[in-house]
mmCIF file of C-alpha atoms in Angstrom:
data_model
loop_
_atom_site.group_PDB
_atom_site.id
_atom_site.type_symbol
_atom_site.label_atom_id
_atom_site.label_comp_id
_atom_site.label_asym_id
_atom_site.label_seq_id
_atom_site.Cartn_x
_atom_site.Cartn_y
_atom_site.Cartn_z
ATOM 1 C CA MET A 1 -25.803 100.773 70.500
ATOM 2 C CA ILE A 2 -26.259 103.522 73.547
ATOM 3 C CA TYR A 3 -25.020 100.680 76.483
ATOM 4 C CA ARG A 4 -22.250 99.420 74.038
ATOM 5 C CA PHE A 5 -20.682 102.532 73.366
ATOM 6 C CA GLY A 6 -20.650 103.662 77.121
ATOM 7 C CA MET A 7 -19.516 99.910 77.424
ATOM 8 C CA ARG A 8 -16.388 101.319 75.250
ATOM 9 C CA ILE A 9 -16.211 104.346 77.195
ATOM 10 C CA LEU A 10 -15.928 103.297 80.668
ATOM 11 C CA ALA A 11 -13.760 100.748 79.644
ATOM 12 C CA ALA A 12 -11.848 103.348 77.905
ATOM 13 C CA LEU A 13 -11.950 105.872 80.959
ATOM 14 C CA ALA A 14 -10.735 102.259 83.225
ATOM 15 C CA VAL A 15 -7.578 101.947 81.271
ATOM 16 C CA SER A 16 -6.874 104.611 81.309
ATOM 17 C CA ALA A 17 -6.820 104.791 85.305
ATOM 18 C CA ALA A 18 -4.818 101.458 85.306
ATOM 19 C CA VAL A 19 -1.830 102.811 83.371
ATOM 20 C CA ALA A 20 -1.793 106.009 85.883
ATOM 21 C CA ALA A 21 -2.531 103.682 89.381
ATOM 22 C CA ILE A 22 0.245 101.462 87.890
ATOM 23 C CA TYR A 23 3.001 103.141 85.827
ATOM 24 C CA THR A 24 2.739 106.449 85.431
ATOM 25 C CA PRO A 25 6.754 107.305 83.822
ATOM 26 C CA ALA A 26 7.270 111.364 83.600
ATOM 27 C CA ARG A 27 5.873 112.556 79.953
ATOM 28 C CA ALA A 28 2.809 109.758 80.726
ATOM 29 C CA GLU A 29 2.648 112.167 84.087
ATOM 30 C CA ALA A 30 2.745 115.204 82.029
ATOM 31 C CA LEU A 31 0.000 114.183 79.180
ATOM 32 C CA LEU A 32 -1.977 113.288 81.380
ATOM 33 C CA SER A 33 -2.340 115.587 83.866
ATOM 34 C CA ARG A 34 -2.574 118.086 80.899
ATOM 35 C CA GLY A 35 -4.842 115.191 78.390
ATOM 36 C CA ILE A 36 -3.389 113.959 75.788
ATOM 37 C CA GLY A 37 -5.947 115.414 72.680
ATOM 38 C CA THR A 38 -4.913 118.692 74.281
ATOM 39 C CA THR A 39 -1.033 118.086 73.403
ATOM 40 C CA ASN A 40 0.697 120.081 70.693
ATOM 41 C CA CYS A 41 1.210 117.223 68.335
ATOM 42 C CA ALA A 42 5.068 118.671 67.652
ATOM 43 C CA GLY A 43 5.010 117.168 71.879
ATOM 44 C CA LEU A 44 3.855 113.929 70.809
ATOM 45 C CA ILE A 45 5.470 112.630 68.252
ATOM 46 C CA ALA A 46 8.542 111.134 70.022
ATOM 47 C CA ASP A 47 6.528 108.669 72.099
ATOM 48 C CA ILE A 48 4.416 107.388 69.935
ATOM 49 C CA LYS A 49 5.972 104.510 69.199
ATOM 50 C CA PRO A 50 3.812 101.725 68.015
ATOM 51 C CA ASN A 51 6.395 98.623 67.620
ATOM 52 C CA GLU A 52 5.212 98.786 71.698
ATOM 53 C CA GLY A 53 2.030 98.334 71.302
ATOM 54 C CA LEU A 54 -0.211 98.814 74.475
ATOM 55 C CA ASN A 55 1.968 98.272 76.374
ATOM 56 C CA ASP A 56 3.664 101.871 77.030
ATOM 57 C CA PRO A 57 1.673 103.623 78.511
ATOM 58 C CA VAL A 58 1.600 107.139 76.237
ATOM 59 C CA ASN A 59 -0.149 104.381 73.973
ATOM 60 C CA LEU A 60 -1.982 103.228 75.664
ATOM 61 C CA MET A 61 -3.131 106.725 77.235
ATOM 62 C CA LEU A 62 -3.140 107.596 72.874
ATOM 63 C CA TYR A 63 -5.567 104.438 72.538
ATOM 64 C CA ALA A 64 -7.778 104.735 75.088
ATOM 65 C CA TRP A 65 -9.260 108.354 74.392
ATOM 66 C CA VAL A 66 -9.173 107.599 70.556
ATOM 67 C CA GLN A 67 -11.770 105.119 71.584
ATOM 68 C CA GLY A 68 -13.844 107.775 73.458
ATOM 69 C CA TYR A 69 -13.307 110.428 71.564
ATOM 70 C CA ILE A 70 -14.548 107.950 68.619
ATOM 71 C CA SER A 71 -17.154 106.536 70.250
ATOM 72 C CA ALA A 72 -18.078 109.564 71.169
ATOM 73 C CA ALA A 73 -18.605 111.216 67.829
ATOM 74 C CA ASN A 74 -21.230 107.580 67.120
ATOM 75 C CA VAL A 75 -23.990 109.018 69.371
ATOM 76 C CA ALA A 76 -23.194 112.058 67.165
ATOM 77 C CA LEU A 77 -23.626 110.820 63.745
ATOM 78 C CA LEU A 78 -26.324 108.716 65.128
ATOM 79 C CA GLU A 79 -28.382 111.452 66.873
ATOM 80 C CA TYR A 80 -27.946 113.806 63.548
ATOM 81 C CA ASP A 81 -28.326 111.170 60.742
ATOM 82 C CA ARG A 82 -28.688 108.043 62.108
ATOM 83 C CA ARG A 83 -24.862 106.997 60.906
ATOM 84 C CA HIS A 84 -21.153 105.169 62.239
ATOM 85 C CA VAL A 85 -18.815 105.338 62.620
ATOM 86 C CA ASP A 86 -17.668 100.973 62.043
ATOM 87 C CA MET A 87 -15.249 101.101 65.270
ATOM 88 C CA THR A 88 -13.571 97.603 65.065
ATOM 89 C CA GLU A 89 -11.273 98.813 61.959
ATOM 90 C CA LEU A 90 -9.606 101.149 64.375
ATOM 91 C CA THR A 91 -7.073 98.939 66.145
ATOM 92 C CA GLU A 92 -4.044 99.294 68.900
ATOM 93 C CA THR A 93 -2.163 99.054 65.568
ATOM 94 C CA ASN A 94 -3.938 101.540 62.781
ATOM 95 C CA VAL A 95 -4.954 103.702 66.125
ATOM 96 C CA LEU A 96 -1.065 104.323 66.762
ATOM 97 C CA HIS A 97 0.106 105.626 63.055
ATOM 98 C CA MET A 98 -2.796 107.672 62.746
ATOM 99 C CA ILE A 99 -2.148 109.385 64.764
ATOM 100 C CA ARG A 100 1.944 109.732 64.299
ATOM 101 C CA GLU A 101 2.000 109.854 60.728
ATOM 102 C CA TYR A 102 -1.086 112.960 60.997
ATOM 103 C CA CYS A 103 1.454 114.441 63.858
ATOM 104 C CA LYS A 104 4.462 113.997 61.191
ATOM 105 C CA ALA A 105 2.494 115.970 59.612
ATOM 106 C CA HIS A 106 0.936 118.279 60.382
ATOM 107 C CA PRO A 107 3.429 119.557 64.767
ATOM 108 C CA GLU A 108 1.084 122.603 65.350
ATOM 109 C CA LYS A 109 -1.584 120.041 65.508
ATOM 110 C CA LYS A 110 -3.469 118.295 68.292
ATOM 111 C CA PRO A 111 -4.395 114.555 67.627
ATOM 112 C CA ALA A 112 -8.222 115.150 67.798
ATOM 113 C CA ASN A 113 -7.899 117.130 64.623
ATOM 114 C CA ALA A 114 -6.610 113.507 63.238
ATOM 115 C CA LEU A 115 -9.377 112.485 64.442
ATOM 116 C CA ASP A 116 -12.235 114.894 62.933
ATOM 117 C CA ALA A 117 -9.896 114.530 59.821
ATOM 118 C CA TYR A 118 -10.748 110.633 59.944
ATOM 119 C CA LEU A 119 -14.284 110.962 61.154
ATOM 120 C CA LYS A 120 -15.375 113.158 57.450
ATOM 121 C CA THR A 121 -13.480 110.831 54.788
ATOM 122 C CA THR A 122 -13.962 107.114 56.916
ATOM 123 C CA LYS A 123 -16.858 105.804 55.337
ATOM 124 C CA LYS A 124 -20.014 105.434 57.764
ATOM 125 C CA MET A 125 -22.327 103.186 58.446
ATOM 126 C CA ARG A 126 -26.279 103.416 58.662
ATOM 127 C CA ALA A 127 -27.865 102.904 61.614
ATOM 128 C CA GLN A 128 -31.789 102.414 62.855
ATOM 129 C CA TRP A 129 -31.959 104.739 65.636
ATOM 130 C CA GLN A 130 -33.667 107.167 67.250
ATOM 131 C CA ALA A 131 -33.338 110.230 67.727
ATOM 132 C CA GLY A 132 -33.505 112.426 70.944
ATOM 133 C CA THR A 133 -33.483 108.570 72.438
ATOM 134 C CA VAL A 134 -29.705 110.169 74.538
ATOM 135 C CA GLU A 135 -31.981 111.250 77.893
ATOM 136 C CA TRP A 136 -28.693 112.362 79.283
ATOM 137 C CA ASP A 137 -30.420 115.189 80.912
ATOM 138 C CA GLU A 138 -33.371 113.024 82.866
#
């Protein structure tokens, strides 16, 4: 279970790094250096282009960041009470639309606030998990 989540995080980071190395327009470059999750929704909303999918560098960075955020949240949820969010629903289309709609409604907030709201309201699945099995300190 941890291996799968870890691999998703590594894959998301690898995709983000590849996008940065291959093509980063000025706006995407600023988002990359500042961190897309800490960007104000008002500054991000115009750059999310769901119709372009992952061909757009900002969309790709946002999607990779969301995958990492939810993966990390899943580890915390599993450690807390053996539940997790099914990430199969977080397709590129769903993610881009979810963040764009949240940011339209809350321009003063950040994309992380959208994901926190999602995590609070989405259905969680039970899993077999032994708390304390994440051994990052050793």
